Amino acid sequence: MEKSTKSSYKAQSIQVLEGLEAVKKRPAMYIGSTDIRGLHHLVYEAVDNSIDEAMAGYCDEIKVVLKQDGSIVVEDNGRGIPVDLHPELKKSAVEVVMTVLHAGGKFDKDSYQVSGGLHGVGISVVNALSEWLVVEIKRDGKLYRQRYENGKASSELETIGESNGRGTKINFSPSKETFSETEFKYDILSNRLRELAFLNKNVKIIIEDEIKNKKDEFLYEGGIKSFVEYLNRHKDKLHNDVVYFTKESKKINVEISLQYNDSYLENIFSFVNNINTHEGGTHLSGFKTALTRVVNDYIKKKNIGTKLSGEDLREGLTAIISVKVPEPQFEGQTKTKLGNSNIKGIVDSIVTSELSTFFEENPKTAKLIIEKCLLAAKARDAARKARELTRRKSVLESGSLPGKLADCQEKDASKSELFIVEGDSAGGSAKQGRSREFQAILPLRGKILNVEKARIDKIFQNNEITTLISAIGGNSGEEFDLDKVRYHKVVIMTDADVDGAHITTLLLTFFYRHMKELIDAGYLYIAMPPLYKVSKDKKIYYVYSESGLNELFERIGKEGTSLQRYKGLGEMNPSQLWDTTMDPNVRFIKQVRIEDAVLADEMFTTLMGEKVDPRREFIYQNALEARNIDT
Ligand code: 0RA
């Protein structure tokens, strides 16, 4: 804070005002968006403060309650926000925390080793974007309370009673002026709270919904060891004991847990200060380097096989890498890639010593893992040959594109679109209906291979898949290169029925497992063909949802209309297909986003995997988040 001369105090208070006004003016700058994601971000921001208190060792229980009136409560048993007068601002510390941007832990920096929260914008942002907020603090045997409206104190900080114990309770109601939706979703919140409980062992996190009468308690003494057990719970484990270790070096806390299953998939999730680092970074590369070296040293020492590649070693691996770093630098497209260069060496040396010890002490497990990886290497070799063949047949090598592809004239990838269309007849309509300047069509025939069940060599022998890879142009897997991708919009276009949904899911699974960067870059889309055609008085209306149909009838009146339900793309002629689904000026397309990689993995495992029982329960509960965008 500035010096406390009279004039600087004034300046400060003006700045304070501007601070929260700025949040109200441009909320997306502080919480990412004002849709349902931004709404839930408010809760995460509040919870992060309690988690910080837990990480500092002062709190072991956090409770989130969805209240009857639509507001939300975040309560913890930490030290309680200080209530004493802030000497320079002439306000209580709690009011400063609530009304000054970034003031969260500023005057108590030393007590926090690390701090979570991607934006770390502080609780004042929650306050600014709440119609009302009530904070209650238990400290010094008293119970304090203050109320705010739209970010401004609307009551004094009052002593309203006695208390034993300490803690903070924040109850807020998000502003309807800011958010397009203000209903909190139990499933979204509980998913993140469970993750936080895994990442912060021995912190009990409770979520309760007073409207739907639901409650869950998350408490994991095993921390991320329990996380790996949870992720592998529907998979067949290669060994029973989950490898787990945690160590601190140079103020960096490293916690790692791993277990192999018998699938062909790599499932590594990395976190920095409880934030999922989707794009990886130095902590992840330190882990990968060490894993590869330790296993290969072990193979050599025991003379039990040939040298393995990193990819071979990660087949069937489920792992969590969680590091706590005092001053993380986040980089990358979505600011979820750890940049601090010193972390790589620290993680590498911890993993090297801990994992070598584990292998020495558990030779049976080591043998199981290595045998599996040797098999993986063989399959990968076969796949490589199959892929080589694809490459030779494809544009990557020969400059020729797959015969089925009707390419566009545009060569600038950022202006080009590829429509992946199910079936030859719809493919034909799309070819005739498209704007060939910038739209390419790739018709796929028959069922797409389920990559969740197939071995890697089979995947790359599959015709539809190799065609897809050649057409898109950026290769796949480890060799994927975003810069070589030929279209910045890859649009999946299928019938709006059960079969179409199945094909979409199969394609999404392929992209998620083998071209995840394409999704991360925001290049993957799903077309939204209309569900109905309504005609009245020679006018035609296309309708894209059930609710849209009701709205239309309310607007134009139901009388005298004729209604046609579209079951498939094939029912539309080329110009209709253009008018309704492909013309950028009128169409709806959804951008595919991996809202939560853990959930996405779970979804694909259960939807497309081997085990049937979990599939049944999952299908109805979750859908991949996709967002409507206006193009
Ligand atoms: C600043 C200083 C202290 C605690 C906190 C903030 C604090 C903030 C929040 C927000 C939600 N729960 C919280 N719990 C604590 C330290 C106070 C002391 O030394 O007693």
XYZ file of C-alpha atoms and ligand atoms in Angstrom:
651
model
C 0.000 0.000 0.000
C 0.997 3.617 -0.545
C 2.213 6.017 2.150
C -0.605 7.295 4.299
C -0.548 10.979 3.558
C -3.947 12.572 3.215
C -3.750 12.989 -0.529
C -2.507 9.495 -1.233
C -5.302 8.092 0.907
C -7.771 9.900 -1.265
C -6.075 8.696 -4.409
C -6.086 5.214 -3.019
C -9.788 5.227 -2.299
C -10.587 6.501 -5.768
C -8.470 3.745 -7.178
C -10.336 1.276 -5.028
C -13.606 2.405 -6.482
C -12.280 2.208 -9.989
C -10.890 -1.207 -9.208
C -14.217 -2.870 -8.608
C -15.972 -0.770 -11.252
C -13.478 -2.175 -13.728
C -14.444 -5.701 -12.675
C -18.118 -4.934 -13.247
C -17.376 -3.346 -16.593
C -15.210 -6.152 -17.916
C -15.990 -9.204 -15.798
C -14.636 -11.615 -18.405
C -11.162 -10.143 -17.926
C -11.210 -11.321 -14.334
C -13.195 -14.543 -14.395
C -12.821 -15.687 -18.004
C -16.451 -15.373 -19.105
C -19.934 -14.439 -17.928
C -21.580 -17.691 -18.907
C -21.995 -20.749 -16.748
C -18.223 -21.211 -16.566
C -17.678 -17.735 -15.170
C -20.500 -18.273 -12.716
C -18.832 -21.360 -11.267
C -15.515 -19.577 -11.312
C -16.905 -17.330 -8.561
C -17.262 -20.350 -6.307
C -13.767 -21.610 -7.165
C -12.344 -18.199 -6.372
C -13.993 -18.239 -2.942
C -12.967 -21.851 -2.308
C -9.377 -21.092 -3.371
C -9.087 -18.674 -0.457
C -10.088 -21.429 1.942
C -7.739 -23.873 0.208
C -4.910 -21.349 0.631
C -5.712 -21.322 4.317
C -5.598 -25.136 4.298
C -2.289 -25.188 2.415
C -0.873 -22.862 5.039
C -1.908 -25.472 7.597
C -4.725 -23.627 9.365
C -7.863 -25.189 7.940
C -9.063 -28.757 7.463
C -12.727 -28.407 6.571
C -14.450 -26.497 3.793
C -18.163 -26.554 3.135
C -20.021 -25.385 0.047
C -23.800 -25.069 0.208
C -26.218 -24.361 -2.632
C -28.946 -22.476 -0.776
C -32.703 -22.501 -1.325
C -32.644 -18.887 -2.550
C -30.072 -19.655 -5.262
C -27.180 -18.110 -3.339
C -24.098 -20.021 -2.314
C -22.147 -20.426 0.903
C -18.431 -21.134 1.176
C -17.398 -21.775 4.756
C -14.087 -22.821 6.288
C -12.558 -23.411 9.709
C -9.403 -21.404 9.015
C -8.110 -18.454 11.036
C -10.843 -16.123 9.863
C -10.206 -13.007 7.824
C -8.654 -10.358 10.122
C -11.089 -7.706 11.348
C -8.714 -5.121 12.790
C -8.510 -1.632 11.310
C -6.270 -1.300 8.309
C -4.004 1.611 9.295
C -3.783 3.237 5.884
C -7.199 2.609 4.414
C -9.057 3.302 7.673
C -11.223 0.303 7.056
C -11.337 -3.127 8.630
C -8.991 -5.628 7.028
C -11.973 -7.720 5.942
C -13.488 -4.763 4.113
C -10.171 -4.196 2.357
C -10.053 -7.852 1.315
C -13.609 -7.578 0.036
C -13.327 -4.269 -1.799
C -9.738 -3.917 -2.997
C -8.712 -5.789 -6.091
C -5.899 -8.284 -5.419
C -5.818 -7.429 -1.718
C -6.504 -11.054 -0.686
C -3.394 -12.027 1.216
C -1.223 -9.016 0.469
C -0.705 -7.935 4.048
C 0.058 -11.422 5.153
C 2.228 -12.610 2.325
C 4.694 -14.546 4.455
C 2.146 -16.926 5.877
C 1.303 -18.272 2.450
C 3.926 -20.448 0.840
C 1.899 -20.877 -2.281
C -1.438 -19.795 -3.510
C -3.934 -21.502 -5.762
C -6.364 -20.041 -8.248
C -5.564 -19.595 -11.892
C -6.337 -15.932 -11.977
C -5.741 -15.387 -8.286
C -7.902 -12.317 -8.544
C -9.184 -12.561 -5.026
C -12.467 -12.539 -3.254
C -13.147 -8.863 -4.111
C -14.003 -9.973 -7.638
C -16.654 -12.303 -6.252
C -17.964 -9.388 -4.200
C -17.996 -7.027 -7.193
C -20.065 -9.482 -9.216
C -22.540 -10.343 -6.465
C -25.916 -8.691 -6.009
C -25.251 -9.149 -2.306
C -22.606 -10.818 -0.192
C -22.555 -11.475 3.530
C -19.338 -12.374 5.281
C -19.268 -13.849 8.771
C -16.055 -14.289 10.709
C -15.362 -16.204 13.873
C -12.333 -14.800 15.712
C -11.343 -13.870 19.260
C -14.475 -15.488 20.679
C -16.697 -13.210 18.647
C -18.875 -13.503 15.626
C -18.560 -10.637 13.138
C -20.675 -9.878 10.129
C -20.779 -7.450 7.244
C -23.022 -7.112 4.224
C -22.199 -5.785 0.758
C -24.326 -4.913 -2.231
C -22.823 -4.914 -5.708
C -19.375 -4.725 -4.180
C -20.030 -1.893 -1.732
C -20.408 -2.249 2.024
C -24.068 -1.787 2.935
C -23.529 -2.287 6.644
C -20.770 -1.730 9.169
C -18.705 -4.655 10.329
C -20.853 -5.649 13.279
C -20.278 -7.926 16.232
C -23.370 -10.065 16.256
C -22.554 -12.632 18.897
C -20.074 -14.986 20.479
C -18.148 -17.799 18.879
C -15.886 -20.609 19.751
C -13.415 -21.666 17.160
C -12.373 -19.671 14.133
C -13.397 -19.480 10.523
C -14.864 -17.590 7.606
C -18.274 -17.936 5.998
C -19.084 -16.170 2.764
C -22.625 -16.199 1.404
C -23.205 -14.550 -1.956
C -25.744 -14.215 -4.714
C -24.292 -13.682 -8.204
C -25.400 -10.592 -10.072
C -28.097 -11.236 -12.653
C -26.878 -8.232 -14.566
C -23.507 -9.851 -15.160
C -24.272 -13.520 -15.655
C -26.323 -15.003 -18.449
C -27.144 -17.889 -16.137
C -27.162 -17.821 -12.341
C -28.061 -21.357 -11.366
C -25.192 -23.292 -9.834
C -24.781 -26.885 -10.965
C -24.130 -29.468 -8.307
C -22.315 -31.836 -10.666
C -19.904 -29.214 -11.960
C -19.069 -27.994 -8.465
C -18.775 -31.424 -6.867
C -16.450 -32.598 -9.613
C -13.969 -29.780 -8.959
C -14.353 -30.067 -5.182
C -13.564 -33.775 -5.346
C -10.471 -32.959 -7.364
C -9.426 -30.361 -4.775
C -9.889 -32.931 -2.010
C -7.606 -35.362 -3.874
C -5.028 -32.635 -4.337
C -5.152 -31.508 -0.698
C -5.098 -34.621 1.418
C -6.788 -34.586 4.803
C -8.860 -31.541 3.935
C -12.512 -32.466 4.226
C -14.632 -30.797 1.563
C -18.389 -30.999 1.887
C -20.913 -30.024 -0.759
C -24.603 -29.780 -0.052
C -27.525 -28.832 -2.269
C -30.493 -27.595 -0.244
C -32.738 -27.513 -3.300
C -32.069 -30.975 -4.657
C -31.328 -32.460 -1.244
C -27.965 -33.858 -2.198
C -24.764 -34.049 -0.234
C -21.249 -35.381 -0.706
C -18.208 -35.429 1.512
C -14.745 -35.686 0.079
C -11.856 -36.552 2.345
C -8.847 -38.440 1.069
C -6.108 -39.391 3.457
C -4.292 -40.887 0.477
C -4.372 -37.637 -1.516
C -3.372 -38.155 -5.129
C -2.806 -41.841 -4.423
C -6.564 -42.015 -3.952
C -6.916 -39.932 -7.133
C -5.098 -42.592 -9.180
C -7.179 -45.350 -7.572
C -10.284 -43.357 -8.513
C -9.170 -42.856 -12.132
C -8.350 -46.527 -12.519
C -11.455 -47.772 -10.737
C -13.162 -48.943 -13.940
C -9.958 -50.289 -15.480
C -8.117 -53.557 -15.073
C -5.039 -52.822 -13.019
C -1.690 -54.351 -13.915
C -0.539 -54.281 -10.289
C -2.348 -53.619 -7.020
C 0.037 -51.257 -5.277
C -0.219 -47.643 -6.381
C 3.206 -46.014 -6.519
C 3.212 -42.872 -4.388
C 5.806 -40.445 -3.147
C 6.076 -36.856 -2.028
C 9.146 -34.743 -1.346
C 10.107 -31.159 -0.915
C 13.191 -29.609 -2.422
C 14.094 -25.919 -2.583
C 10.633 -24.827 -1.400
C 9.033 -26.845 -4.188
C 6.689 -29.582 -3.068
C 6.460 -32.528 -5.453
C 3.816 -35.232 -5.130
C 3.538 -38.095 -7.586
C 1.349 -41.129 -7.867
C 1.039 -43.748 -10.584
C -0.369 -47.128 -11.518
C -0.520 -49.069 -14.782
C -3.674 -50.577 -16.233
C -3.971 -52.991 -19.143
C -5.280 -50.416 -21.645
C -3.326 -48.742 -24.430
C -3.864 -45.271 -23.148
C -1.709 -42.754 -21.410
C -3.507 -40.854 -18.688
C -1.291 -38.335 -17.006
C -2.754 -35.302 -15.291
C -0.463 -32.617 -13.997
C -1.235 -29.856 -11.527
C 0.501 -26.761 -10.248
C -0.924 -25.258 -7.054
C -4.129 -27.262 -7.627
C -4.552 -25.953 -11.171
C -4.802 -28.534 -13.925
C -1.924 -27.783 -16.297
C -3.611 -29.090 -19.462
C -0.666 -28.019 -21.560
C 1.926 -29.625 -19.289
C 5.203 -27.830 -18.746
C 8.483 -28.276 -16.930
C 7.097 -30.448 -14.114
C 5.608 -32.887 -16.610
C 8.699 -33.075 -18.787
C 10.856 -33.653 -15.677
C 8.615 -36.593 -14.792
C 8.637 -38.079 -18.284
C 12.408 -37.787 -18.657
C 13.008 -39.444 -15.301
C 10.511 -42.262 -15.918
C 12.113 -43.133 -19.244
C 15.630 -43.090 -17.816
C 14.825 -45.059 -14.636
C 13.008 -47.851 -16.461
C 15.660 -48.163 -19.161
C 18.433 -48.229 -16.545
C 16.543 -50.966 -14.716
C 16.056 -53.003 -17.914
C 19.741 -52.704 -18.681
C 20.875 -53.546 -15.170
C 18.662 -56.631 -14.925
C 19.138 -57.490 -18.579
C 15.415 -58.100 -19.144
C 14.773 -56.478 -22.495
C 15.577 -53.810 -25.031
C 15.553 -50.059 -24.721
C 12.041 -48.557 -24.632
C 10.755 -45.231 -25.863
C 8.924 -42.790 -23.610
C 5.683 -43.483 -25.459
C 6.019 -47.242 -24.892
C 6.592 -46.590 -21.212
C 3.484 -44.521 -20.827
C 1.056 -46.927 -22.446
C -1.550 -47.858 -19.846
C -0.054 -45.454 -17.348
C -2.328 -43.462 -15.058
C -0.414 -40.808 -13.160
C -0.854 -37.591 -11.227
C 1.930 -35.060 -10.949
C 1.129 -32.370 -8.432
C 3.606 -29.639 -7.570
C 3.282 -26.627 -5.319
C 5.381 -23.741 -6.557
C 5.633 -20.332 -4.798
C 5.772 -18.231 -7.949
C 4.477 -20.193 -10.906
C 4.798 -18.809 -14.406
C 2.008 -19.942 -16.665
C 2.453 -19.965 -20.404
C 0.791 -21.439 -23.481
C -2.441 -20.973 -25.423
C -4.660 -21.331 -22.366
C -2.082 -20.270 -19.749
C -1.978 -23.800 -18.381
C 1.636 -24.682 -19.104
C 4.215 -24.361 -16.338
C 7.199 -22.318 -17.512
C 9.546 -22.215 -14.489
C 12.672 -23.878 -15.845
C 14.136 -24.965 -12.501
C 11.190 -27.287 -11.832
C 12.212 -29.805 -14.492
C 15.461 -30.738 -12.733
C 13.850 -30.829 -9.292
C 11.073 -33.187 -10.412
C 13.530 -35.270 -12.441
C 15.858 -35.881 -9.508
C 13.040 -36.684 -7.056
C 11.389 -39.114 -9.491
C 14.729 -40.722 -10.335
C 15.614 -41.530 -6.750
C 12.109 -42.482 -5.583
C 11.200 -44.599 -8.587
C 14.508 -46.507 -8.675
C 13.985 -47.350 -5.026
C 10.449 -48.526 -5.775
C 11.626 -50.801 -8.580
C 14.422 -52.265 -6.444
C 12.000 -52.963 -3.610
C 9.160 -54.284 -5.807
C 10.769 -56.470 -8.483
C 7.520 -58.328 -9.261
C 5.652 -55.139 -10.067
C 8.640 -53.859 -12.037
C 8.606 -57.024 -14.125
C 4.871 -56.763 -14.870
C 5.219 -53.165 -15.957
C 8.229 -53.794 -18.135
C 6.700 -56.827 -19.836
C 3.677 -54.761 -20.735
C 5.856 -51.949 -22.076
C 7.875 -54.374 -24.195
C 4.608 -55.563 -25.764
C 3.644 -51.964 -26.315
C 6.928 -51.405 -28.112
C 6.201 -54.288 -30.477
C 2.721 -53.003 -31.270
C 4.110 -49.538 -31.727
C 6.640 -50.851 -34.176
C 3.858 -52.441 -36.208
C 1.900 -49.198 -35.971
C 4.888 -47.217 -37.106
C 5.088 -49.351 -40.218
C 1.380 -48.885 -40.840
C 1.750 -45.188 -40.276
C 4.723 -45.012 -42.587
C 2.512 -46.507 -45.236
C -0.125 -43.863 -44.554
C 2.500 -41.202 -44.741
C 3.783 -42.454 -48.048
C 0.262 -42.541 -49.378
C -0.519 -39.132 -47.974
C 0.189 -35.519 -48.607
C 2.860 -35.542 -45.934
C 5.160 -37.367 -48.251
C 3.858 -37.409 -51.802
C 1.887 -34.192 -51.945
C -1.293 -36.057 -52.857
C -4.441 -35.974 -50.771
C -6.849 -38.825 -50.119
C -9.062 -39.486 -53.146
C -12.266 -39.097 -51.160
C -11.412 -35.592 -50.068
C -13.022 -32.771 -52.030
C -10.574 -30.057 -51.080
C -11.162 -26.319 -51.089
C -9.354 -23.759 -53.208
C -8.160 -21.680 -50.262
C -4.611 -22.504 -49.152
C -4.588 -20.360 -45.992
C -5.472 -22.786 -43.194
C -6.954 -20.044 -41.036
C -9.612 -19.436 -43.679
C -10.257 -23.088 -44.545
C -12.875 -25.460 -43.205
C -13.117 -29.231 -43.402
C -16.495 -30.913 -43.044
C -16.305 -34.544 -42.004
C -19.558 -36.029 -43.240
C -21.096 -39.371 -42.472
C -22.068 -41.443 -45.491
C -21.709 -40.964 -49.221
C -25.129 -39.475 -49.922
C -24.845 -36.698 -47.361
C -21.273 -36.301 -48.567
C -22.589 -35.755 -52.088
C -25.054 -33.089 -50.955
C -22.351 -31.378 -48.949
C -20.023 -31.341 -51.940
C -22.654 -29.712 -54.122
C -23.924 -27.356 -51.460
C -20.621 -26.076 -50.099
C -18.671 -22.992 -50.982
C -15.713 -24.681 -52.620
C -13.577 -21.596 -52.138
C -12.965 -22.337 -48.471
C -14.913 -25.502 -47.591
C -13.558 -29.012 -48.063
C -15.639 -32.164 -47.683
C -14.475 -35.541 -46.442
C -17.145 -38.226 -46.568
C -16.500 -41.149 -44.231
C -18.067 -44.499 -44.934
C -19.461 -46.873 -42.347
C -18.510 -47.119 -38.727
C -15.427 -45.357 -37.466
C -13.060 -47.592 -35.524
C -13.456 -47.357 -31.767
C -9.934 -46.269 -30.823
C -10.659 -46.834 -27.167
C -10.735 -50.579 -27.686
C -8.209 -51.056 -30.466
C -4.494 -51.650 -30.241
C -2.342 -48.899 -31.621
C -1.194 -50.840 -34.712
C -4.813 -51.636 -35.617
C -5.702 -47.965 -35.331
C -3.164 -46.940 -37.911
C -4.140 -49.698 -40.299
C -7.709 -48.441 -40.340
C -8.698 -46.780 -43.604
C -11.047 -44.113 -42.288
C -8.525 -43.051 -39.681
C -5.587 -42.803 -42.033
C -7.742 -40.853 -44.490
C -8.729 -38.478 -41.714
C -5.122 -37.963 -40.645
C -3.901 -37.346 -44.198
C -6.722 -34.919 -44.956
C -6.147 -32.840 -41.829
C -2.441 -32.845 -42.533
C -0.797 -32.378 -39.128
C -0.085 -36.064 -38.425
C -1.108 -37.480 -35.024
C 0.057 -38.565 -31.581
C 3.551 -37.478 -30.537
C 4.296 -36.348 -34.075
C 1.299 -34.047 -34.243
C 2.173 -30.594 -35.575
C -0.495 -27.911 -35.273
C 1.278 -25.694 -37.798
C 0.785 -28.295 -40.512
C -2.953 -28.596 -39.979
C -4.662 -27.546 -43.209
C -7.957 -26.301 -41.742
C -8.577 -24.194 -38.659
C -12.152 -25.368 -38.586
C -12.647 -29.119 -38.640
C -16.400 -29.671 -38.454
C -18.036 -32.997 -37.649
C -21.380 -33.133 -39.470
C -23.658 -36.098 -38.769
C -27.362 -36.831 -38.630
C -29.207 -35.521 -35.599
C -30.149 -39.045 -34.487
C -28.742 -41.802 -32.297
C -26.444 -43.180 -35.019
C -25.164 -39.721 -35.775
C -24.458 -39.112 -32.098
C -22.582 -42.400 -31.928
C -20.404 -41.516 -34.900
C -19.742 -38.091 -33.413
C -18.655 -39.729 -30.154
C -16.339 -42.122 -31.996
C -14.756 -39.216 -33.860
C -14.444 -37.156 -30.686
C -12.751 -40.103 -29.012
C -10.266 -40.304 -31.862
C -9.502 -36.584 -31.729
C -9.239 -36.602 -27.938
C -6.819 -39.514 -27.858
C -4.731 -38.781 -30.931
C -5.083 -35.090 -31.823
C -5.835 -33.437 -28.500
C -3.904 -30.313 -29.534
C -6.431 -29.757 -32.318
C -9.143 -29.505 -29.652
C -6.967 -27.375 -27.354
C -6.382 -24.963 -30.235
C -10.148 -24.604 -30.683
C -10.146 -26.047 -34.211
C -12.699 -28.811 -33.680
C -16.416 -28.150 -34.155
C -19.707 -29.969 -34.365
C -22.259 -28.895 -36.974
C -25.823 -28.341 -35.843
C -28.274 -29.272 -38.570
C -31.833 -28.042 -38.003
C -34.354 -30.316 -36.305
C -37.415 -28.865 -38.048
C -38.544 -26.976 -41.087
C -41.628 -24.858 -40.511
C -43.490 -23.298 -43.436
C -46.163 -20.655 -43.240
C -47.437 -18.220 -45.837
C -44.653 -19.134 -48.259
C -42.086 -18.363 -45.588
C -39.666 -21.021 -44.375
C -38.209 -21.187 -40.880
C -35.467 -23.593 -39.813
C -35.531 -24.586 -36.156
C -32.537 -25.986 -34.283
C -33.958 -26.973 -30.902
C -37.172 -28.045 -29.209
C -37.362 -24.791 -27.276
C -36.774 -22.897 -30.520
C -39.873 -24.549 -31.955
C -42.049 -23.331 -29.088
C -40.617 -19.843 -29.384
C -41.349 -19.770 -33.107
C -44.929 -20.916 -32.634
C -45.419 -18.207 -30.020
C -44.077 -15.627 -32.431
C -45.838 -16.552 -35.666
C -48.794 -18.528 -34.354
C -49.215 -22.240 -34.865
C -52.212 -21.979 -37.131
C -51.572 -22.537 -40.809
C -48.048 -23.865 -40.361
C -46.716 -27.078 -41.789
C -44.015 -28.895 -39.901
C -41.311 -31.214 -41.196
C -38.945 -33.043 -38.871
C -35.482 -33.709 -40.259
C -34.156 -37.106 -39.372
C -31.010 -36.983 -41.399
C -28.802 -34.773 -43.509
C -29.884 -36.844 -46.497
C -33.361 -35.309 -46.358
C -31.957 -31.937 -47.293
C -30.994 -31.029 -50.813
C -27.614 -29.349 -51.380
C -28.903 -25.809 -51.210
C -30.889 -26.504 -48.052
C -27.806 -28.021 -46.456
C -25.874 -24.861 -47.297
C -28.668 -22.566 -46.094
C -29.162 -24.314 -42.777
C -25.922 -25.932 -41.709
C -22.924 -24.771 -43.711
C -23.358 -21.082 -44.515
C -21.199 -19.231 -41.942
C -23.700 -16.371 -41.883
C -26.605 -18.393 -40.569
C -25.433 -21.764 -39.324
C -24.887 -22.842 -35.721
C -21.727 -24.724 -34.943
C -20.466 -25.828 -31.560
C -16.843 -25.527 -30.641
C -15.604 -28.626 -28.850
C -13.773 -27.889 -25.651
C -12.310 -30.138 -23.030
C -13.766 -28.473 -20.018
C -12.246 -30.971 -17.724
C -9.697 -33.466 -18.952
C -10.302 -35.823 -16.036
C -14.013 -35.933 -16.790
C -13.372 -36.286 -20.514
C -11.105 -39.261 -19.929
C -13.687 -40.793 -17.672
C -16.365 -40.186 -20.252
C -14.478 -41.820 -23.094
C -13.349 -44.706 -20.912
C -16.876 -45.456 -19.819
C -18.648 -44.643 -23.077
C -16.289 -46.445 -25.392
C -14.326 -48.784 -23.153
C -14.602 -52.458 -22.380
C -16.530 -52.470 -19.150
C -20.243 -52.393 -19.701
C -21.723 -51.648 -16.277
C -20.276 -48.208 -15.683
C -21.266 -47.262 -19.214
C -24.912 -47.652 -18.423
C -24.799 -45.295 -15.471
C -22.647 -42.731 -17.222
C -24.371 -42.159 -20.525
C -27.273 -40.284 -19.019
C -25.303 -38.113 -16.658
C -22.702 -36.428 -18.763
C -22.259 -34.800 -22.092
C -19.107 -33.247 -23.417
C -19.315 -29.520 -22.951
C -19.571 -27.758 -26.234
C -20.287 -24.104 -26.642
C -22.356 -22.362 -29.225
C -20.323 -19.838 -31.056
C -21.460 -17.201 -33.410
C -19.723 -17.410 -36.698
C -5.523 -12.712 5.482
C -4.799 -13.006 6.632
C -5.112 -14.137 7.383
C -6.151 -14.930 6.978
C -6.877 -14.649 5.819
C -6.544 -13.527 5.071
C -7.987 -15.520 5.408
C -8.739 -15.233 4.273
C -9.796 -16.089 3.931
C -10.728 -16.107 2.906
C -11.535 -17.226 3.120
N -11.128 -17.869 4.213
C -10.062 -17.211 4.722
N -9.337 -17.470 5.822
C -8.314 -16.662 6.153
C -4.311 -14.488 8.609
C -5.011 -14.071 9.863
C -4.268 -14.415 11.131
O -3.046 -14.313 11.190
O -4.941 -14.807 12.085
